[in-house]
mmCIF file of C-alpha atoms in Angstrom:
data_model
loop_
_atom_site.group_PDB
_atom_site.id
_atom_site.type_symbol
_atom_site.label_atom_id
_atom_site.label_comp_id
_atom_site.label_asym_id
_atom_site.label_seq_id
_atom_site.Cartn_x
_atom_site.Cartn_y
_atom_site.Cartn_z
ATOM 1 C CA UNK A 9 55.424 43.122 46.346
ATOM 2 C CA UNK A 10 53.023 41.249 44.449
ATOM 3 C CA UNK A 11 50.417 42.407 42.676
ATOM 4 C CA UNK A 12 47.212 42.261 40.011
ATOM 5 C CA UNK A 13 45.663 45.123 38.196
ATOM 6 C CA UNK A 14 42.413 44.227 35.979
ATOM 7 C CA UNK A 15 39.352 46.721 35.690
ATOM 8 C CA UNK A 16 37.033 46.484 38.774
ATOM 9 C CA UNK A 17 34.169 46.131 35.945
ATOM 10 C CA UNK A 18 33.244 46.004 31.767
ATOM 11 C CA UNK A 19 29.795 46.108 30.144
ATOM 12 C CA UNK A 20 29.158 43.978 26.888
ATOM 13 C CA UNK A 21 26.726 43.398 24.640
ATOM 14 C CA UNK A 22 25.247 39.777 24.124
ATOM 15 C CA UNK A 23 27.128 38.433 20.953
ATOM 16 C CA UNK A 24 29.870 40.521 20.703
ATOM 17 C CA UNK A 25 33.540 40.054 22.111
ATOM 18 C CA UNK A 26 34.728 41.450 24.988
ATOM 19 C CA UNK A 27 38.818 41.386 25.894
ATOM 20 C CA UNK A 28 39.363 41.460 29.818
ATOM 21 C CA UNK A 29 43.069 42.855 30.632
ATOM 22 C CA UNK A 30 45.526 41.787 33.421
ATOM 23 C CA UNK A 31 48.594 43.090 34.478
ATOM 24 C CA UNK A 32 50.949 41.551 37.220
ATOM 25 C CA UNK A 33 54.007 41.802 39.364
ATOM 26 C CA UNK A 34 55.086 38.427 41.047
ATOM 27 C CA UNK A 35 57.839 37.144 42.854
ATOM 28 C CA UNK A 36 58.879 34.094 40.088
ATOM 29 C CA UNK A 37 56.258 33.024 37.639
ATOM 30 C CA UNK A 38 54.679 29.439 37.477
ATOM 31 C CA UNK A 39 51.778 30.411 34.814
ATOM 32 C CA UNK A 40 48.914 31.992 34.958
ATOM 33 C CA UNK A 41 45.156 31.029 35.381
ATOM 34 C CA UNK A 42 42.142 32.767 35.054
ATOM 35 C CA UNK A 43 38.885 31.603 36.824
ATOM 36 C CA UNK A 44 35.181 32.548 36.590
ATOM 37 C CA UNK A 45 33.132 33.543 39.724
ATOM 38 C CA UNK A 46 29.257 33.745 39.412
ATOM 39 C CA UNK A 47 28.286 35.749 42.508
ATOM 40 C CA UNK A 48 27.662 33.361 45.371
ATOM 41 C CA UNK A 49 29.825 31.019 43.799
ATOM 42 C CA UNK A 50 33.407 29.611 44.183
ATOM 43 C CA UNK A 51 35.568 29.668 40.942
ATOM 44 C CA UNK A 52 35.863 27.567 38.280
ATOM 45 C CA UNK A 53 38.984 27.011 35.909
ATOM 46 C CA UNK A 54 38.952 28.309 33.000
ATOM 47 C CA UNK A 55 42.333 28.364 31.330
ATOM 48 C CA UNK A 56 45.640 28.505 31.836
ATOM 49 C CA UNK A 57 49.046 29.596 30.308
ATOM 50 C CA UNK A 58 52.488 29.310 31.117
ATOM 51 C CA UNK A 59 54.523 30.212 27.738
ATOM 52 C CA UNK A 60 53.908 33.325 25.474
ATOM 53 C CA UNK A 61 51.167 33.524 23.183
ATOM 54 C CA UNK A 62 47.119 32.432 22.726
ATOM 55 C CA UNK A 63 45.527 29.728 24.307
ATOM 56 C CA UNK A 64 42.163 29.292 22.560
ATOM 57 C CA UNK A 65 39.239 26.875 24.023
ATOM 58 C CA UNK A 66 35.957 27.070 22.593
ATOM 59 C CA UNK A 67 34.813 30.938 23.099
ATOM 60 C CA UNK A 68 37.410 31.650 25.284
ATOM 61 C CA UNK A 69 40.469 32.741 24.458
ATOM 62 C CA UNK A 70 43.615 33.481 27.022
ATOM 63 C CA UNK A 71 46.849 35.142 25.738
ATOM 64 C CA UNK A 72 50.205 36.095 27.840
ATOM 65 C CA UNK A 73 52.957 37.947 27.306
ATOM 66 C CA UNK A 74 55.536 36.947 30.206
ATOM 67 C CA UNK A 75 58.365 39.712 29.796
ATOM 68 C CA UNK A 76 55.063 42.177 29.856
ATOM 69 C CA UNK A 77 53.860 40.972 32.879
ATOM 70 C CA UNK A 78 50.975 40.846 31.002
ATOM 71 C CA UNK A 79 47.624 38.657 29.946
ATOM 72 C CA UNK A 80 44.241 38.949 28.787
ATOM 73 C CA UNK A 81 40.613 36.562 28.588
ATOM 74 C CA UNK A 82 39.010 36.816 25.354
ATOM 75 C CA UNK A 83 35.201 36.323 25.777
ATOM 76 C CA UNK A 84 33.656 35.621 21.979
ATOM 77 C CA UNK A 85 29.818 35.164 21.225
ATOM 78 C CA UNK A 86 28.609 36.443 24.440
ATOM 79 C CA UNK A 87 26.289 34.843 26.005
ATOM 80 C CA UNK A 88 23.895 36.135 29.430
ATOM 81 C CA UNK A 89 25.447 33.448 31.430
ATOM 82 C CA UNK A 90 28.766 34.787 30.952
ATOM 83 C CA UNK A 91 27.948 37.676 33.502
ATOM 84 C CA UNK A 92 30.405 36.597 36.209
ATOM 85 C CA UNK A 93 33.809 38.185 37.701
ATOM 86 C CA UNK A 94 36.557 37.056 35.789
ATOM 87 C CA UNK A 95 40.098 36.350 38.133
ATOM 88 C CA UNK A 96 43.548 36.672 36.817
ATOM 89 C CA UNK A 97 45.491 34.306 39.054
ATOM 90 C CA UNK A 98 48.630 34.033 38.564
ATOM 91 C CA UNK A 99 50.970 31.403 40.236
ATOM 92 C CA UNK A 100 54.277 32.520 41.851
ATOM 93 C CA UNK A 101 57.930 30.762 42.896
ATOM 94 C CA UNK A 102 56.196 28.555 45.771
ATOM 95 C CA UNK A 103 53.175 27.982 43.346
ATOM 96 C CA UNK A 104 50.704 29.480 44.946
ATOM 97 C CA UNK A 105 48.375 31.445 43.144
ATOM 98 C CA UNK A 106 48.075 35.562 43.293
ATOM 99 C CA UNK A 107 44.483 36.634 43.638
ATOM 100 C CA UNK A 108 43.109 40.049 42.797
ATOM 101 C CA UNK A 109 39.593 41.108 43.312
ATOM 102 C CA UNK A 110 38.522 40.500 39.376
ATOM 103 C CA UNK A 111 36.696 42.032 36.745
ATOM 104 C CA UNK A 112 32.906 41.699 37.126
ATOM 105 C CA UNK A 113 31.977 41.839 33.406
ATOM 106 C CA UNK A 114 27.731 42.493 33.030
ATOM 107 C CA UNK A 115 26.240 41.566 29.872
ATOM 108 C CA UNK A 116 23.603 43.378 28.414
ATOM 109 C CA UNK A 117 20.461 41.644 25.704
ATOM 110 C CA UNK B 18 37.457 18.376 35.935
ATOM 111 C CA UNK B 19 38.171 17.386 39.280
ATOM 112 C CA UNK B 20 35.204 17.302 41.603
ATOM 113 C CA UNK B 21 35.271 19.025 45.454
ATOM 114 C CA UNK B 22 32.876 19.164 47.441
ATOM 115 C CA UNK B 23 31.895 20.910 50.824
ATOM 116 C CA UNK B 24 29.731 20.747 53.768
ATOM 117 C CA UNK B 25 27.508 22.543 54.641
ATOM 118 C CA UNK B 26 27.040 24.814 52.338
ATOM 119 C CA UNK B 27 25.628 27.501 54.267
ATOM 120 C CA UNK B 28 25.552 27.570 58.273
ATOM 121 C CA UNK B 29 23.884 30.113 60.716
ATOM 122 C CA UNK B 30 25.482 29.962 64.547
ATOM 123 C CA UNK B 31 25.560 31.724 67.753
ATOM 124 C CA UNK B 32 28.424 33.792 68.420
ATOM 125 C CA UNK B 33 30.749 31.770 70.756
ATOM 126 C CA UNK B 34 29.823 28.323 69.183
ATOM 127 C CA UNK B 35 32.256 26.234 66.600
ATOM 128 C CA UNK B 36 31.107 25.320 63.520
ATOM 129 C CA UNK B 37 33.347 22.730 61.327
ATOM 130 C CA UNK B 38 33.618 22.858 57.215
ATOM 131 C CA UNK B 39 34.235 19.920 55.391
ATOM 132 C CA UNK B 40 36.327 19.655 51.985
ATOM 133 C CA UNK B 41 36.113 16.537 49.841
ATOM 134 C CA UNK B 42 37.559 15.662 46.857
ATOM 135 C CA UNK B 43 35.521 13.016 45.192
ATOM 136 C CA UNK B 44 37.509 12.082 42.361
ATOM 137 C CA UNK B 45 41.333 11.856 42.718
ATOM 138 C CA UNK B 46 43.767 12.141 45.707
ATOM 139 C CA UNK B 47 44.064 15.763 46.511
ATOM 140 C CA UNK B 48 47.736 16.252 47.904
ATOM 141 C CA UNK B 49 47.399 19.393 49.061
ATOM 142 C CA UNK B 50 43.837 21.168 49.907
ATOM 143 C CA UNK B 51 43.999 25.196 50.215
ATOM 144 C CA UNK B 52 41.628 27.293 52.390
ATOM 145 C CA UNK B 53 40.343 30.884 51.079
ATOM 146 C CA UNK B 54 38.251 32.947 52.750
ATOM 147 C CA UNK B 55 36.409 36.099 50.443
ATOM 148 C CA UNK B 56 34.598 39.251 51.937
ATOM 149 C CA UNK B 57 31.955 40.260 49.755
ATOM 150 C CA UNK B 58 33.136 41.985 46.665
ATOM 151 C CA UNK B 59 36.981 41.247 47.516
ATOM 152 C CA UNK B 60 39.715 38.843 46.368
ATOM 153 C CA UNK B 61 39.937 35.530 47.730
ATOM 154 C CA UNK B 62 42.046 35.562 50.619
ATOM 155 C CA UNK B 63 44.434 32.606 51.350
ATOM 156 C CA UNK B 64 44.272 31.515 54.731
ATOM 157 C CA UNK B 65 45.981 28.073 55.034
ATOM 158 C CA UNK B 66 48.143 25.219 52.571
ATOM 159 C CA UNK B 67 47.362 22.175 53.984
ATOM 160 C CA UNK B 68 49.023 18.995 52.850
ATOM 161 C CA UNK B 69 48.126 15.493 53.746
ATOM 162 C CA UNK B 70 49.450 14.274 57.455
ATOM 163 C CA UNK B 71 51.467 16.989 58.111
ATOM 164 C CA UNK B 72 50.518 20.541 59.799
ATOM 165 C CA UNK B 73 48.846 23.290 57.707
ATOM 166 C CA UNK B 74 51.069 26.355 56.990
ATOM 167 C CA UNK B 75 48.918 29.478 57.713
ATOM 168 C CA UNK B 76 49.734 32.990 55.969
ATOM 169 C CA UNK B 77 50.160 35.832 58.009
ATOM 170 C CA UNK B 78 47.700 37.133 60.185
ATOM 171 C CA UNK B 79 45.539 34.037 60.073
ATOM 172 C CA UNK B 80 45.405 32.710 63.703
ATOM 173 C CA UNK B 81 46.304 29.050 63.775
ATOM 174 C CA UNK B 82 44.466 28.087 66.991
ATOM 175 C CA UNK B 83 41.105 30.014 65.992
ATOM 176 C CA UNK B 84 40.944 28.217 62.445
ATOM 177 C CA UNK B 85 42.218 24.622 62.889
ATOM 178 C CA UNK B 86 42.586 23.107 60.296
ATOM 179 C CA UNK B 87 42.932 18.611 59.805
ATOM 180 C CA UNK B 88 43.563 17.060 56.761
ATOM 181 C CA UNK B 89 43.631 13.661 57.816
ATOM 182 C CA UNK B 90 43.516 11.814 54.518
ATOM 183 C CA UNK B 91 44.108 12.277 50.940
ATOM 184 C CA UNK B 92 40.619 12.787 50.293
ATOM 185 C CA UNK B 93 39.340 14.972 53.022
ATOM 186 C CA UNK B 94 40.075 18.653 55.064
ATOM 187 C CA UNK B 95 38.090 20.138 57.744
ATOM 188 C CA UNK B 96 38.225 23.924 59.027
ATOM 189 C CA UNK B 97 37.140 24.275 62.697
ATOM 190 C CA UNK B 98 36.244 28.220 63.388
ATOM 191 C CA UNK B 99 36.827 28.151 67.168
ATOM 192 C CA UNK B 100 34.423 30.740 69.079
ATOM 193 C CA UNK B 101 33.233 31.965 66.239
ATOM 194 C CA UNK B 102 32.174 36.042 66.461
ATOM 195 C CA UNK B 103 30.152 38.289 63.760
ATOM 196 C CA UNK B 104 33.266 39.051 62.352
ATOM 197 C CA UNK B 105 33.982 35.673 61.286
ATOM 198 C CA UNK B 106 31.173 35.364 59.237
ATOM 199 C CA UNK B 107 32.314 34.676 55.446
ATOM 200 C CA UNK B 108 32.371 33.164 52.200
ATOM 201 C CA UNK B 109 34.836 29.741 52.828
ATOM 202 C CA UNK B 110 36.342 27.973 50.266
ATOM 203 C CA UNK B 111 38.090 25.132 49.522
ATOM 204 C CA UNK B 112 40.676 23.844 47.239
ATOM 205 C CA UNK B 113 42.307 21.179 45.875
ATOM 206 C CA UNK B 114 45.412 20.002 44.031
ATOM 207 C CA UNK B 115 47.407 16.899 43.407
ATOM 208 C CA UNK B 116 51.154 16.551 42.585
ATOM 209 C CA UNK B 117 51.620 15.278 38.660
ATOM 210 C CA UNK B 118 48.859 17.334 37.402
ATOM 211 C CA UNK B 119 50.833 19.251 34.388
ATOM 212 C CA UNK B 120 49.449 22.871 35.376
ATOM 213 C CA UNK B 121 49.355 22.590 38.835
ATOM 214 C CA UNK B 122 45.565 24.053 38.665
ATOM 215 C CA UNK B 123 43.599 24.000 42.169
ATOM 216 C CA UNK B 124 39.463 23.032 42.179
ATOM 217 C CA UNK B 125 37.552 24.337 43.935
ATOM 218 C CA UNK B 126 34.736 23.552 46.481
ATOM 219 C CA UNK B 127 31.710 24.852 46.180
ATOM 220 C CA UNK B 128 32.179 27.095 48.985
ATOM 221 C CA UNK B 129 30.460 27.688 52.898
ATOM 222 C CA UNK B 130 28.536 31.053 53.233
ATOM 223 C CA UNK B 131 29.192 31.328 57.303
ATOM 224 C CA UNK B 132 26.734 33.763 59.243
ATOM 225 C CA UNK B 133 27.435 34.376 62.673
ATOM 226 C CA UNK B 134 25.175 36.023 64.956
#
């Protein structure tokens, strides 16, 4: 089957770096996204990879390992806004993306 | 980015009633537009790949006749929830993609917070 595993939720302090972790299992492999989700809100792209290794834009920061199975979002300079769930999507054979239910990451003053 | 919009954004209705969502992209020629549907505090849930003039493809369990779905034109999908019960009521979404983008990336609508009474 297909699947997603990221924590359910992470606390962080503003400023400081936080490092959200996915793990996956898809049938065939197209890349991966991740997405923010501000509660109430519909997602919003944030990066995507679809080779090995780190993908750095602005603050954020996405890295994957493909014969892991593996990715995380790297969150730098926290900011308040930045509380949000965090989706690891990634896209399988018939490109269509894998959702899981997130990480809702809370950031604390 | 590319911009998609939706309408209404949030719509109350009797149980029994139809109520139709709009999905819009404003800015390029969305080839195929994707439906979600997300429970509070849960994943977003695919319900239908629609691609422009031809029949949406609906993932299992989602009932084609209750939530039809038109996308007429390269710019715009609807979602008609037919006899709409409590049960219905949601979080819809809308996405959108177009062939020769390099990542393939969908954007999303802002989303229809459906309450049915």
């Amino acid at each position: 089957g297909q699947n997603i595993d990221q924590p359910t939720e992470m606390t962080a302090t503003e400023g400081a770096i936080v490092q959200i972790n996915c793990t996956y299992q898809t049938s065939g492999f197209n890349g991966l996204f991740w997405y923010q989700q501000h509660a109430g809100e519909a997602p919003t792209f944030l990066s995507y990879n679809v080779l090995d290794g780190l993908e750095e834009k602005g603050r954020f920061s996405s890295f994957l390992s493909r014969s892991k199975g593996y990715s995380y979002l790297l969150l730098k300079e926290l900011q308040m806004k930045d509380s949000a769930s965090y989706l690891c999507a990634p896209m399988d054979s018939n490109y269509q993306l894998i959702w899981g239910a997130g990480t809702k990451l809370i950031i604390k003053p | 980015g590319a911009v998609v919009s939706q309408h209404p954004s949030w719509v109350i209705c009797k149980s029994g009633t139809s109520v139709k969502i709009e999905c819009r992209s404003l800015d390029f020629q969305a080839t195929t537009m994707f439906w979600y549907r997300q429970f509070p505090k849960q994943s977003l849930m695919l319900m239908a790949t629609s691609n422009e003039g031809s029949k949406a493809t609906y993932e299992q369990g989602v009932e084609k006749d209750k939530f039809l779905i038109n996308h007429a034109s390269l710019t715009l999908s609807t979602l008609t929830v037919t006899s709409a019960h409590p049960e219905d009521s949601s979080f819809y979404i809308c996405s959108a993609s177009s062939t020769g983008w390099d990542y393939n990336e969908q954007f999303f609508g802002p989303g229809t917070r459906l309450t049915v009474l």
